[in-house]
């Protein structure tokens, strides 16, 4: 039997709300896989939704974001681990290297702010791509080599 009128409208609202929720969970998973969010707090800030809402999505979507105690909100399994797209990862590493070599940002914090990713992610990319970003203590995250030392570091105006 087909519903009409008020009850049909409520059904439509419920379906639209559920669809929007499912889309938000899919976006959360995509951002997690892209290394945009590692924690619930980062996801809440990034999405503009409350911590409670993001936590529900992570649980319902089986996304092991870390809580305030650095524990995954769902058990980490082979099925729910982060699935990093290798082409996207290479593009991120290239962008990080470009930003560093152009001297647009040379610290982990500055690159995180410029690229819109968490500092933990930027640090992992820097290590993976051997980009010697500087820490808060002005130490390069990876050793400087002939291969990764930019031209501007050798100039007199660097120091």
Tab-separated table of N, CA, C and O in Angstrom, residues 28-147:
chain	number	residue	atom	x	y	z
A	28	UNK	N	33.650	10.483	5.179
A	28	UNK	CA	34.557	10.288	6.309
A	28	UNK	C	35.558	9.177	5.998
A	28	UNK	O	36.755	9.328	6.245
A	29	UNK	N	35.091	8.089	5.421
A	29	UNK	CA	35.985	6.981	5.045
A	29	UNK	C	36.987	7.451	3.991
A	29	UNK	O	38.184	7.153	4.069
A	30	UNK	N	36.528	8.211	3.004
A	30	UNK	CA	37.425	8.705	1.947
A	30	UNK	C	38.491	9.628	2.537
A	30	UNK	O	39.671	9.532	2.177
A	31	UNK	N	38.097	10.504	3.443
A	31	UNK	CA	39.056	11.417	4.073
A	31	UNK	C	40.032	10.650	4.966
A	31	UNK	O	41.214	10.985	5.034
A	32	UNK	N	39.549	9.610	5.633
A	32	UNK	CA	40.419	8.752	6.444
A	32	UNK	C	41.440	8.066	5.540
A	32	UNK	O	42.638	8.058	5.829
A	33	UNK	N	40.986	7.498	4.436
A	33	UNK	CA	41.890	6.827	3.504
A	33	UNK	C	42.889	7.800	2.884
A	33	UNK	O	44.011	7.423	2.568
A	34	UNK	N	42.483	9.052	2.710
A	34	UNK	CA	43.353	10.081	2.143
A	34	UNK	C	44.307	10.664	3.193
A	34	UNK	O	45.107	11.537	2.873
A	35	UNK	N	44.215	10.184	4.426
A	35	UNK	CA	45.058	10.622	5.541
A	35	UNK	C	44.742	12.044	6.006
A	35	UNK	O	45.538	12.699	6.656
A	36	UNK	N	43.547	12.520	5.654
A	36	UNK	CA	43.096	13.847	6.070
A	36	UNK	C	42.743	13.844	7.559
A	36	UNK	O	42.953	14.835	8.247
A	37	UNK	N	42.174	12.737	8.032
A	37	UNK	CA	41.789	12.611	9.433
A	37	UNK	C	42.408	11.344	10.021
A	37	UNK	O	42.285	10.266	9.438
A	38	UNK	N	43.037	11.511	11.178
A	38	UNK	CA	43.554	10.381	11.933
A	38	UNK	C	42.768	10.195	13.227
A	38	UNK	O	42.715	9.108	13.769
A	39	UNK	N	42.176	11.293	13.703
A	39	UNK	CA	41.474	11.268	14.990
A	39	UNK	C	40.046	11.777	14.830
A	39	UNK	O	39.719	12.461	13.857
A	40	UNK	N	39.229	11.463	15.834
A	40	UNK	CA	37.858	11.975	15.858
A	40	UNK	C	37.854	13.500	15.917
A	40	UNK	O	37.041	14.145	15.249
A	41	UNK	N	38.750	14.062	16.699
A	41	UNK	CA	38.803	15.524	16.840
A	41	UNK	C	39.119	16.180	15.500
A	41	UNK	O	38.486	17.165	15.120
A	42	UNK	N	40.079	15.641	14.762
A	42	UNK	CA	40.405	16.186	13.439
A	42	UNK	C	39.202	16.085	12.507
A	42	UNK	O	38.911	17.027	11.766
A	43	UNK	N	38.506	14.965	12.552
A	43	UNK	CA	37.340	14.771	11.684
A	43	UNK	C	36.210	15.723	12.062
A	43	UNK	O	35.552	16.291	11.186
A	44	UNK	N	35.998	15.927	13.355
A	44	UNK	CA	34.950	16.851	13.796
A	44	UNK	C	35.270	18.268	13.339
A	44	UNK	O	34.397	18.977	12.815
A	45	UNK	N	36.522	18.685	13.501
A	45	UNK	CA	36.923	20.022	13.057
A	45	UNK	C	36.805	20.146	11.539
A	45	UNK	O	36.343	21.164	11.031
A	46	UNK	N	37.225	19.119	10.846
A	46	UNK	CA	37.217	19.152	9.383
A	46	UNK	C	35.832	19.118	8.772
A	46	UNK	O	35.594	19.724	7.728
A	47	UNK	N	34.919	18.413	9.409
A	47	UNK	CA	33.571	18.289	8.857
A	47	UNK	C	32.605	19.340	9.390
A	47	UNK	O	31.586	19.603	8.763
A	48	UNK	N	32.919	19.881	10.558
A	48	UNK	CA	32.018	20.850	11.167
A	48	UNK	C	30.903	20.204	11.979
A	48	UNK	O	30.026	20.894	12.489
A	49	UNK	N	30.935	18.887	12.102
A	49	UNK	CA	29.946	18.176	12.908
A	49	UNK	C	30.505	17.953	14.309
A	49	UNK	O	31.708	18.068	14.538
A	50	UNK	N	29.639	17.595	15.242
A	50	UNK	CA	30.072	17.387	16.622
A	50	UNK	C	30.900	16.112	16.733
A	50	UNK	O	30.806	15.206	15.898
A	51	UNK	N	31.669	16.066	17.785
A	51	UNK	CA	32.478	14.887	18.073
A	51	UNK	C	31.597	13.646	18.226
A	51	UNK	O	31.937	12.567	17.728
A	52	UNK	N	30.467	13.806	18.871
A	52	UNK	CA	29.529	12.698	19.071
A	52	UNK	C	29.021	12.163	17.735
A	52	UNK	O	28.975	10.947	17.520
A	53	UNK	N	28.646	13.066	16.831
A	53	UNK	CA	28.145	12.651	15.521
A	53	UNK	C	29.223	11.939	14.723
A	53	UNK	O	28.993	10.862	14.158
A	54	UNK	N	30.425	12.499	14.702
A	54	UNK	CA	31.520	11.888	13.951
A	54	UNK	C	31.867	10.518	14.530
A	54	UNK	O	32.145	9.575	13.794
A	55	UNK	N	31.818	10.397	15.850
A	55	UNK	CA	32.099	9.105	16.480
A	55	UNK	C	31.061	8.061	16.060
A	55	UNK	O	31.415	6.920	15.748
A	56	UNK	N	29.787	8.454	16.014
A	56	UNK	CA	28.738	7.529	15.567
A	56	UNK	C	28.986	7.089	14.133
A	56	UNK	O	28.840	5.916	13.795
A	57	UNK	N	29.358	8.043	13.272
A	57	UNK	CA	29.635	7.698	11.878
A	57	UNK	C	30.821	6.738	11.787
A	57	UNK	O	30.809	5.800	11.013
A	58	UNK	N	31.869	7.010	12.569
A	58	UNK	CA	33.053	6.150	12.542
A	58	UNK	C	32.703	4.733	12.996
A	58	UNK	O	33.143	3.755	12.382
A	59	UNK	N	31.895	4.635	14.028
A	59	UNK	CA	31.485	3.315	14.522
A	59	UNK	C	30.610	2.619	13.481
A	59	UNK	O	30.856	1.469	13.116
A	60	UNK	N	29.600	3.313	12.982
A	60	UNK	CA	28.694	2.713	12.000
A	60	UNK	C	29.399	2.388	10.680
A	60	UNK	O	29.048	1.433	10.003
A	61	UNK	N	30.406	3.187	10.324
A	61	UNK	CA	31.150	2.960	9.087
A	61	UNK	C	32.374	2.089	9.270
A	61	UNK	O	33.131	1.864	8.328
A	62	UNK	N	32.600	1.605	10.506
A	62	UNK	CA	33.737	0.749	10.824
A	62	UNK	C	35.063	1.434	10.440
A	62	UNK	O	35.924	0.835	9.809
A	63	UNK	N	35.189	2.697	10.840
A	63	UNK	CA	36.365	3.511	10.517
A	63	UNK	C	37.166	3.693	11.806
A	63	UNK	O	36.687	4.323	12.747
A	64	UNK	N	38.383	3.161	11.877
A	64	UNK	CA	39.143	3.183	13.134
A	64	UNK	C	39.853	4.504	13.432
A	64	UNK	O	41.069	4.556	13.634
A	65	UNK	N	39.077	5.588	13.477
A	65	UNK	CA	39.642	6.861	13.901
A	65	UNK	C	40.038	6.756	15.375
A	65	UNK	O	39.416	6.006	16.134
A	66	UNK	N	41.026	7.526	15.771
A	66	UNK	CA	41.502	7.472	17.146
A	66	UNK	C	40.704	8.415	18.038
A	66	UNK	O	40.388	9.534	17.645
A	67	UNK	N	40.391	7.946	19.247
A	67	UNK	CA	39.671	8.776	20.208
A	67	UNK	C	40.664	9.630	20.997
A	67	UNK	O	41.862	9.665	20.682
A	68	UNK	N	40.186	10.298	22.045
A	68	UNK	CA	41.040	11.187	22.834
A	68	UNK	C	42.133	10.440	23.587
A	68	UNK	O	43.107	11.044	24.036
A	69	UNK	N	42.022	9.125	23.724
A	69	UNK	CA	43.043	8.301	24.378
A	69	UNK	C	43.953	7.603	23.370
A	69	UNK	O	44.660	6.667	23.716
A	70	UNK	N	43.879	8.037	22.121
A	70	UNK	CA	44.663	7.454	21.018
A	70	UNK	C	44.323	5.985	20.766
A	70	UNK	O	45.175	5.215	20.335
A	71	UNK	N	43.089	5.617	21.045
A	71	UNK	CA	42.607	4.261	20.800
A	71	UNK	C	41.591	4.294	19.659
A	71	UNK	O	40.756	5.203	19.605
A	72	UNK	N	41.616	3.319	18.755
A	72	UNK	CA	40.617	3.306	17.681
A	72	UNK	C	39.213	3.095	18.246
A	72	UNK	O	39.033	2.333	19.194
A	73	UNK	N	38.232	3.793	17.662
A	73	UNK	CA	36.853	3.692	18.164
A	73	UNK	C	36.212	2.368	17.795
A	73	UNK	O	35.205	1.994	18.379
A	74	UNK	N	36.768	1.690	16.813
A	74	UNK	CA	36.355	0.332	16.465
A	74	UNK	C	37.631	-0.507	16.386
A	74	UNK	O	38.700	0.022	16.084
A	75	UNK	N	37.533	-1.802	16.657
A	75	UNK	CA	38.735	-2.638	16.568
A	75	UNK	C	39.344	-2.583	15.160
A	75	UNK	O	38.627	-2.613	14.160
A	76	UNK	N	40.656	-2.479	15.100
A	76	UNK	CA	41.367	-2.435	13.831
A	76	UNK	C	41.419	-3.841	13.247
A	76	UNK	O	41.839	-4.787	13.907
A	77	UNK	N	40.932	-3.974	12.016
A	77	UNK	CA	40.922	-5.265	11.330
A	77	UNK	C	41.527	-5.095	9.935
A	77	UNK	O	41.756	-3.980	9.478
A	78	UNK	N	41.732	-6.200	9.267
A	78	UNK	CA	42.244	-6.145	7.893
A	78	UNK	C	41.252	-5.432	6.973
A	78	UNK	O	41.648	-4.760	6.021
A	79	UNK	N	39.959	-5.560	7.267
A	79	UNK	CA	38.923	-4.967	6.415
A	79	UNK	C	38.763	-3.458	6.591
A	79	UNK	O	38.319	-2.779	5.674
A	80	UNK	N	39.091	-2.929	7.772
A	80	UNK	CA	38.824	-1.508	7.993
A	80	UNK	C	40.077	-0.640	8.042
A	80	UNK	O	39.999	0.547	8.317
A	81	UNK	N	41.237	-1.215	7.763
A	81	UNK	CA	42.461	-0.426	7.751
A	81	UNK	C	42.418	0.616	6.653
A	81	UNK	O	41.690	0.481	5.676
A	82	UNK	N	43.214	1.620	6.835
A	82	UNK	CA	43.322	2.697	5.852
A	82	UNK	C	43.789	2.117	4.513
A	82	UNK	O	44.740	1.360	4.465
A	83	UNK	N	43.078	2.476	3.461
A	83	UNK	CA	43.419	2.038	2.105
A	83	UNK	C	43.950	3.247	1.340
A	83	UNK	O	43.179	4.049	0.828
A	84	UNK	N	45.259	3.370	1.287
A	84	UNK	CA	45.872	4.527	0.645
A	84	UNK	C	46.020	4.258	-0.849
A	84	UNK	O	46.583	3.238	-1.252
A	85	UNK	N	45.520	5.190	-1.650
A	85	UNK	CA	45.673	5.109	-3.095
A	85	UNK	C	47.114	5.492	-3.435
A	85	UNK	O	47.528	6.614	-3.146
A	86	UNK	N	47.892	4.592	-4.048
A	86	UNK	CA	49.304	4.901	-4.323
A	86	UNK	C	49.505	6.136	-5.202
A	86	UNK	O	50.435	6.908	-4.974
A	87	UNK	N	48.648	6.343	-6.176
A	87	UNK	CA	48.779	7.521	-7.038
A	87	UNK	C	48.531	8.804	-6.250
A	87	UNK	O	49.230	9.798	-6.429
A	88	UNK	N	47.542	8.768	-5.377
A	88	UNK	CA	47.248	9.932	-4.540
A	88	UNK	C	48.400	10.192	-3.579
A	88	UNK	O	48.803	11.337	-3.369
A	89	UNK	N	48.952	9.139	-2.998
A	89	UNK	CA	50.078	9.272	-2.065
A	89	UNK	C	51.268	9.915	-2.776
A	89	UNK	O	51.900	10.830	-2.259
A	90	UNK	N	51.572	9.471	-3.986
A	90	UNK	CA	52.681	10.046	-4.753
A	90	UNK	C	52.410	11.514	-5.056
A	90	UNK	O	53.304	12.357	-4.935
A	91	UNK	N	51.173	11.840	-5.399
A	91	UNK	CA	50.816	13.236	-5.659
A	91	UNK	C	51.015	14.084	-4.400
A	91	UNK	O	51.518	15.212	-4.468
A	92	UNK	N	50.638	13.549	-3.238
A	92	UNK	CA	50.838	14.266	-1.976
A	92	UNK	C	52.330	14.464	-1.689
A	92	UNK	O	52.744	15.545	-1.277
A	93	UNK	N	53.119	13.421	-1.905
A	93	UNK	CA	54.562	13.526	-1.668
A	93	UNK	C	55.196	14.549	-2.605
A	93	UNK	O	56.047	15.347	-2.188
A	94	UNK	N	54.773	14.537	-3.858
A	94	UNK	CA	55.292	15.508	-4.822
A	94	UNK	C	54.920	16.941	-4.430
A	94	UNK	O	55.735	17.851	-4.532
A	95	UNK	N	53.680	17.133	-3.987
A	95	UNK	CA	53.227	18.458	-3.571
A	95	UNK	C	54.015	18.931	-2.342
A	95	UNK	O	54.445	20.087	-2.268
A	96	UNK	N	54.222	18.042	-1.392
A	96	UNK	CA	54.986	18.383	-0.202
A	96	UNK	C	56.413	18.777	-0.580
A	96	UNK	O	56.938	19.792	-0.109
A	97	UNK	N	57.033	18.019	-1.447
A	97	UNK	CA	58.390	18.319	-1.904
A	97	UNK	C	58.432	19.656	-2.641
A	97	UNK	O	59.339	20.475	-2.422
A	98	UNK	N	57.434	19.904	-3.467
A	98	UNK	CA	57.350	21.163	-4.215
A	98	UNK	C	57.227	22.359	-3.269
A	98	UNK	O	57.928	23.368	-3.411
A	99	UNK	N	56.347	22.250	-2.305
A	99	UNK	CA	56.129	23.322	-1.332
A	99	UNK	C	57.423	23.607	-0.561
A	99	UNK	O	57.806	24.750	-0.356
A	100	UNK	N	58.096	22.551	-0.170
A	100	UNK	CA	59.350	22.684	0.567
A	100	UNK	C	60.440	23.297	-0.313
A	100	UNK	O	61.106	24.248	0.096
A	101	UNK	N	60.614	22.758	-1.502
A	101	UNK	CA	61.686	23.243	-2.380
A	101	UNK	C	61.465	24.678	-2.842
A	101	UNK	O	62.419	25.408	-3.076
A	102	UNK	N	60.218	25.090	-2.964
A	102	UNK	CA	59.920	26.488	-3.319
A	102	UNK	C	59.983	27.402	-2.099
A	102	UNK	O	59.765	28.600	-2.215
A	103	UNK	N	60.192	26.802	-0.947
A	103	UNK	CA	60.304	27.519	0.325
A	103	UNK	C	58.987	28.189	0.732
A	103	UNK	O	58.971	29.197	1.444
A	104	UNK	N	57.874	27.616	0.269
A	104	UNK	CA	56.560	28.123	0.660
A	104	UNK	C	56.259	27.766	2.111
A	104	UNK	O	55.549	28.489	2.802
A	105	UNK	N	56.767	26.610	2.532
A	105	UNK	CA	56.637	26.147	3.915
A	105	UNK	C	57.767	25.153	4.145
A	105	UNK	O	57.963	24.257	3.331
A	106	UNK	N	58.493	25.316	5.256
A	106	UNK	CA	59.633	24.427	5.489
A	106	UNK	C	59.548	23.675	6.813
A	106	UNK	O	60.403	22.851	7.103
A	107	UNK	N	58.515	23.937	7.605
A	107	UNK	CA	58.333	23.201	8.850
A	107	UNK	C	57.131	22.275	8.724
A	107	UNK	O	56.253	22.474	7.875
A	108	UNK	N	57.101	21.283	9.562
A	108	UNK	CA	55.965	20.350	9.571
A	108	UNK	C	54.678	21.117	9.829
A	108	UNK	O	53.680	20.934	9.121
A	109	UNK	N	54.690	21.997	10.812
A	109	UNK	CA	53.489	22.759	11.171
A	109	UNK	C	53.026	23.651	10.020
A	109	UNK	O	51.829	23.712	9.721
A	110	UNK	N	53.973	24.330	9.371
A	110	UNK	CA	53.604	25.225	8.264
A	110	UNK	C	53.045	24.437	7.080
A	110	UNK	O	52.082	24.861	6.447
A	111	UNK	N	53.630	23.290	6.790
A	111	UNK	CA	53.120	22.454	5.689
A	111	UNK	C	51.736	21.905	6.022
A	111	UNK	O	50.869	21.848	5.149
A	112	UNK	N	51.531	21.523	7.274
A	112	UNK	CA	50.215	21.025	7.695
A	112	UNK	C	49.159	22.105	7.484
A	112	UNK	O	48.075	21.825	6.954
A	113	UNK	N	49.485	23.303	7.878
A	113	UNK	CA	48.535	24.418	7.726
A	113	UNK	C	48.290	24.725	6.251
A	113	UNK	O	47.146	24.892	5.824
A	114	UNK	N	49.345	24.784	5.459
A	114	UNK	CA	49.230	25.119	4.045
A	114	UNK	C	48.476	24.046	3.259
A	114	UNK	O	47.616	24.361	2.433
A	115	UNK	N	48.780	22.783	3.527
A	115	UNK	CA	48.187	21.687	2.757
A	115	UNK	C	46.881	21.166	3.353
A	115	UNK	O	46.157	20.419	2.704
A	116	UNK	N	46.587	21.543	4.594
A	116	UNK	CA	45.321	21.144	5.215
A	116	UNK	C	45.283	19.701	5.687
A	116	UNK	O	44.223	19.072	5.684
A	117	UNK	N	46.424	19.186	6.106
A	117	UNK	CA	46.506	17.827	6.625
A	117	UNK	C	47.096	17.876	8.028
A	117	UNK	O	47.807	18.819	8.370
A	118	UNK	N	46.834	16.850	8.841
A	118	UNK	CA	47.382	16.834	10.205
A	118	UNK	C	48.914	16.762	10.189
A	118	UNK	O	49.515	16.216	9.258
A	119	UNK	N	49.525	17.284	11.232
A	119	UNK	CA	50.981	17.249	11.327
A	119	UNK	C	51.524	15.822	11.283
A	119	UNK	O	52.584	15.589	10.693
A	120	UNK	N	50.800	14.870	11.879
A	120	UNK	CA	51.254	13.472	11.855
A	120	UNK	C	51.340	12.952	10.420
A	120	UNK	O	52.255	12.212	10.074
A	121	UNK	N	50.366	13.340	9.609
A	121	UNK	CA	50.353	12.913	8.213
A	121	UNK	C	51.507	13.554	7.451
A	121	UNK	O	52.226	12.880	6.705
A	122	UNK	N	51.699	14.846	7.647
A	122	UNK	CA	52.793	15.562	6.979
A	122	UNK	C	54.132	14.951	7.381
A	122	UNK	O	55.013	14.739	6.539
A	123	UNK	N	54.287	14.652	8.646
A	123	UNK	CA	55.527	14.047	9.119
A	123	UNK	C	55.756	12.691	8.449
A	123	UNK	O	56.871	12.401	8.012
A	124	UNK	N	54.726	11.878	8.360
A	124	UNK	CA	54.855	10.568	7.702
A	124	UNK	C	55.228	10.735	6.229
A	124	UNK	O	56.077	10.000	5.703
A	125	UNK	N	54.596	11.696	5.556
A	125	UNK	CA	54.930	11.943	4.150
A	125	UNK	C	56.366	12.415	4.008
A	125	UNK	O	57.072	12.012	3.087
A	126	UNK	N	56.805	13.292	4.899
A	126	UNK	CA	58.174	13.815	4.837
A	126	UNK	C	59.189	12.678	4.984
A	126	UNK	O	60.180	12.627	4.250
A	127	UNK	N	58.932	11.782	5.901
A	127	UNK	CA	59.826	10.639	6.094
A	127	UNK	C	59.778	9.733	4.872
A	127	UNK	O	60.826	9.339	4.349
A	128	UNK	N	58.584	9.427	4.399
A	128	UNK	CA	58.412	8.550	3.235
A	128	UNK	C	59.069	9.136	1.986
A	128	UNK	O	59.700	8.422	1.210
A	129	UNK	N	58.934	10.439	1.796
A	129	UNK	CA	59.478	11.093	0.610
A	129	UNK	C	60.859	11.691	0.807
A	129	UNK	O	61.393	12.349	-0.084
A	130	UNK	N	61.434	11.477	1.995
A	130	UNK	CA	62.754	12.019	2.345
A	130	UNK	C	62.837	13.535	2.134
A	130	UNK	O	63.805	14.069	1.605
A	131	UNK	N	61.780	14.212	2.569
A	131	UNK	CA	61.734	15.675	2.513
A	131	UNK	C	62.156	16.179	3.894
A	131	UNK	O	61.465	15.922	4.877
A	132	UNK	N	63.280	16.889	3.985
A	132	UNK	CA	63.800	17.276	5.297
A	132	UNK	C	63.101	18.479	5.928
A	132	UNK	O	63.720	19.505	6.231
A	133	UNK	N	61.810	18.348	6.124
A	133	UNK	CA	61.079	19.411	6.828
A	133	UNK	C	61.670	19.585	8.212
A	133	UNK	O	62.214	18.654	8.792
A	134	UNK	N	61.487	20.787	8.741
A	134	UNK	CA	62.043	21.065	10.056
A	134	UNK	C	60.989	20.867	11.146
A	134	UNK	O	59.818	21.181	10.965
A	135	UNK	N	61.455	20.357	12.272
A	135	UNK	CA	60.597	20.172	13.437
A	135	UNK	C	60.529	21.488	14.199
A	135	UNK	O	61.157	22.470	13.813
A	136	UNK	N	59.820	21.480	15.311
A	136	UNK	CA	59.728	22.674	16.167
A	136	UNK	C	61.090	23.054	16.741
A	136	UNK	O	61.312	24.193	17.110
A	137	UNK	N	61.993	22.087	16.813
A	137	UNK	CA	63.340	22.328	17.344
A	137	UNK	C	64.338	22.688	16.244
A	137	UNK	O	65.547	22.631	16.468
A	138	UNK	N	63.835	22.998	15.055
A	138	UNK	CA	64.668	23.356	13.898
A	138	UNK	C	65.620	22.246	13.468
A	138	UNK	O	66.705	22.508	12.969
A	139	UNK	N	65.195	21.011	13.673
A	139	UNK	CA	65.955	19.848	13.218
A	139	UNK	C	65.236	19.259	12.008
A	139	UNK	O	64.011	19.161	12.000
A	140	UNK	N	65.996	18.846	10.979
A	140	UNK	CA	65.333	18.208	9.841
A	140	UNK	C	64.773	16.838	10.254
A	140	UNK	O	65.401	16.121	11.029
A	141	UNK	N	63.594	16.515	9.757
A	141	UNK	CA	62.920	15.262	10.104
A	141	UNK	C	63.659	14.046	9.525
A	141	UNK	O	63.604	12.966	10.089
A	142	UNK	N	64.335	14.252	8.398
A	142	UNK	CA	65.203	13.227	7.803
A	142	UNK	C	66.570	13.877	7.564
A	142	UNK	O	66.654	15.095	7.414
A	143	UNK	N	67.621	13.077	7.543
A	143	UNK	CA	68.947	13.667	7.322
A	143	UNK	C	69.046	14.374	5.972
A	143	UNK	O	68.472	13.932	4.977
A	144	UNK	N	69.774	15.475	5.971
A	144	UNK	CA	70.032	16.197	4.730
A	144	UNK	C	71.079	15.437	3.917
A	144	UNK	O	72.072	14.958	4.462
A	145	UNK	N	70.811	15.316	2.626
A	145	UNK	CA	71.720	14.628	1.723
A	145	UNK	C	71.919	15.497	0.483
A	145	UNK	O	71.249	16.525	0.323
A	146	UNK	N	72.815	15.084	-0.383
A	146	UNK	CA	72.994	15.793	-1.654
A	146	UNK	C	71.698	15.770	-2.459
A	146	UNK	O	71.397	16.700	-3.191
A	147	UNK	N	70.936	14.708	-2.296
A	147	UNK	CA	69.709	14.525	-3.076
A	147	UNK	C	68.564	15.407	-2.589
A	147	UNK	O	67.785	15.919	-3.369
